[in-house]
Amino acid sequence: LNLEADQLTYDTRGNRVIARGNVQIFYNEYALTADEVVYDQGANTLTANGNVRLQEPSGNIVRADSYTLTDDFRDGFVRNLSVTASDDTRISAERAVRREGNITEFTNGKFSPCKSTSEMPPLWCISAAKVVHDQSQATITYQDAQFELFGTPIFYLPYFQHPDPSVKRKSGLLAPQISTSADLGFMLEVPYYFALAPNYDLLFPPMY
């Protein structure tokens, strides 16, 4: 582990090491930056506070207000976070817990492949009371999910699952396409992709 900071304090009574100011930690292809990081040697945990940014070996970037994780970066708990994957898909949530090294549970989370600003919601997203990303199964699962278009809920699903961005080929619904026409008006196309075999497939794109 490589640690850099403006100030380093050893709290021998509390068995802690406190790093403050431009903190940077590099460990096994993880890169963590924050305003302050407290290493609890008794609990073997790191607690990062203020402008937290964690880059994972997969390329995912986690941004948060506060992040507590084990000293091997395997498990953790985070508040007010956003995750940007290597393909620019995004998950944001009030809080999240990572366990077993590959399962992350998000509370009141949103998933979207679309970029957005603070003034403008994404073109479409899926929001849910609980979002579970299982990296070993390469799935993202939603409980009490809503499909939103420009921030407006369109329909509700009690349960929904799709492959995560690492999956390149799998049967299922693709991203909807929206367009307008002077003759037909508003149009919504919801394609369904059939991965029938490694050497052929089928795309069925109904338009409403």
PDB file of N, CA and C in Angstrom, residues 24 34 38 47 57 76 104 108 119 126 148 192 208:
ATOM      1  N   GLN A  24      -3.933  10.322  -1.078  1.00  0.00           N
ATOM      2  CA  GLN A  24      -3.936   9.366  -2.182  1.00  0.00           C
ATOM      3  C   GLN A  24      -3.427   8.018  -1.667  1.00  0.00           C
ATOM      4  N   ALA A  34      -9.107  11.317  -1.357  1.00  0.00           N
ATOM      5  CA  ALA A  34     -10.087  11.911  -0.455  1.00  0.00           C
ATOM      6  C   ALA A  34      -9.454  13.068   0.293  1.00  0.00           C
ATOM      7  N   VAL A  38      -9.112   7.741   7.507  1.00  0.00           N
ATOM      8  CA  VAL A  38      -8.779   7.228   8.839  1.00  0.00           C
ATOM      9  C   VAL A  38      -8.620   5.716   8.734  1.00  0.00           C
ATOM     10  N   THR A  47     -11.691   4.587   6.425  1.00  0.00           N
ATOM     11  CA  THR A  47     -12.847   5.460   6.265  1.00  0.00           C
ATOM     12  C   THR A  47     -12.390   6.736   5.571  1.00  0.00           C
ATOM     13  N   PRO A  57      -9.993  -1.789 -10.169  1.00  0.00           N
ATOM     14  CA  PRO A  57      -9.246  -2.451 -11.258  1.00  0.00           C
ATOM     15  C   PRO A  57     -10.074  -2.657 -12.520  1.00  0.00           C
ATOM     16  N   GLY A  76     -17.276  -3.021   1.732  1.00  0.00           N
ATOM     17  CA  GLY A  76     -17.360  -1.662   2.232  1.00  0.00           C
ATOM     18  C   GLY A  76     -18.785  -1.150   2.322  1.00  0.00           C
ATOM     19  N   THR A 104     -22.698  -5.814  -4.783  1.00  0.00           N
ATOM     20  CA  THR A 104     -22.960  -4.481  -4.262  1.00  0.00           C
ATOM     21  C   THR A 104     -24.463  -4.241  -4.236  1.00  0.00           C
ATOM     22  N   ASN A 108     -32.179   2.878  -2.852  1.00  0.00           N
ATOM     23  CA  ASN A 108     -32.732   4.007  -3.605  1.00  0.00           C
ATOM     24  C   ASN A 108     -31.769   4.414  -4.720  1.00  0.00           C
ATOM     25  N   GLU A 119     -29.016  19.861 -13.905  1.00  0.00           N
ATOM     26  CA  GLU A 119     -30.238  20.550 -14.303  1.00  0.00           C
ATOM     27  C   GLU A 119     -31.165  19.672 -15.126  1.00  0.00           C
ATOM     28  N   ILE A 126     -33.547   3.588 -14.928  1.00  0.00           N
ATOM     29  CA  ILE A 126     -34.342   2.684 -14.093  1.00  0.00           C
ATOM     30  C   ILE A 126     -34.018   3.023 -12.643  1.00  0.00           C
ATOM     31  N   GLU A 148     -38.050   5.360 -16.032  1.00  0.00           N
ATOM     32  CA  GLU A 148     -38.281   6.806 -16.130  1.00  0.00           C
ATOM     33  C   GLU A 148     -37.789   7.330 -17.467  1.00  0.00           C
ATOM     34  N   TYR A 192     -36.214  -6.164 -29.155  1.00  0.00           N
ATOM     35  CA  TYR A 192     -35.880  -7.359 -28.373  1.00  0.00           C
ATOM     36  C   TYR A 192     -34.848  -8.151 -29.170  1.00  0.00           C
ATOM     37  N   TYR A 208     -44.205   1.542 -31.441  1.00  0.00           N
ATOM     38  CA  TYR A 208     -45.516   1.963 -30.977  1.00  0.00           C
ATOM     39  C   TYR A 208     -45.718   3.436 -31.326  1.00  0.00           C
TER      40      TYR A 208
END
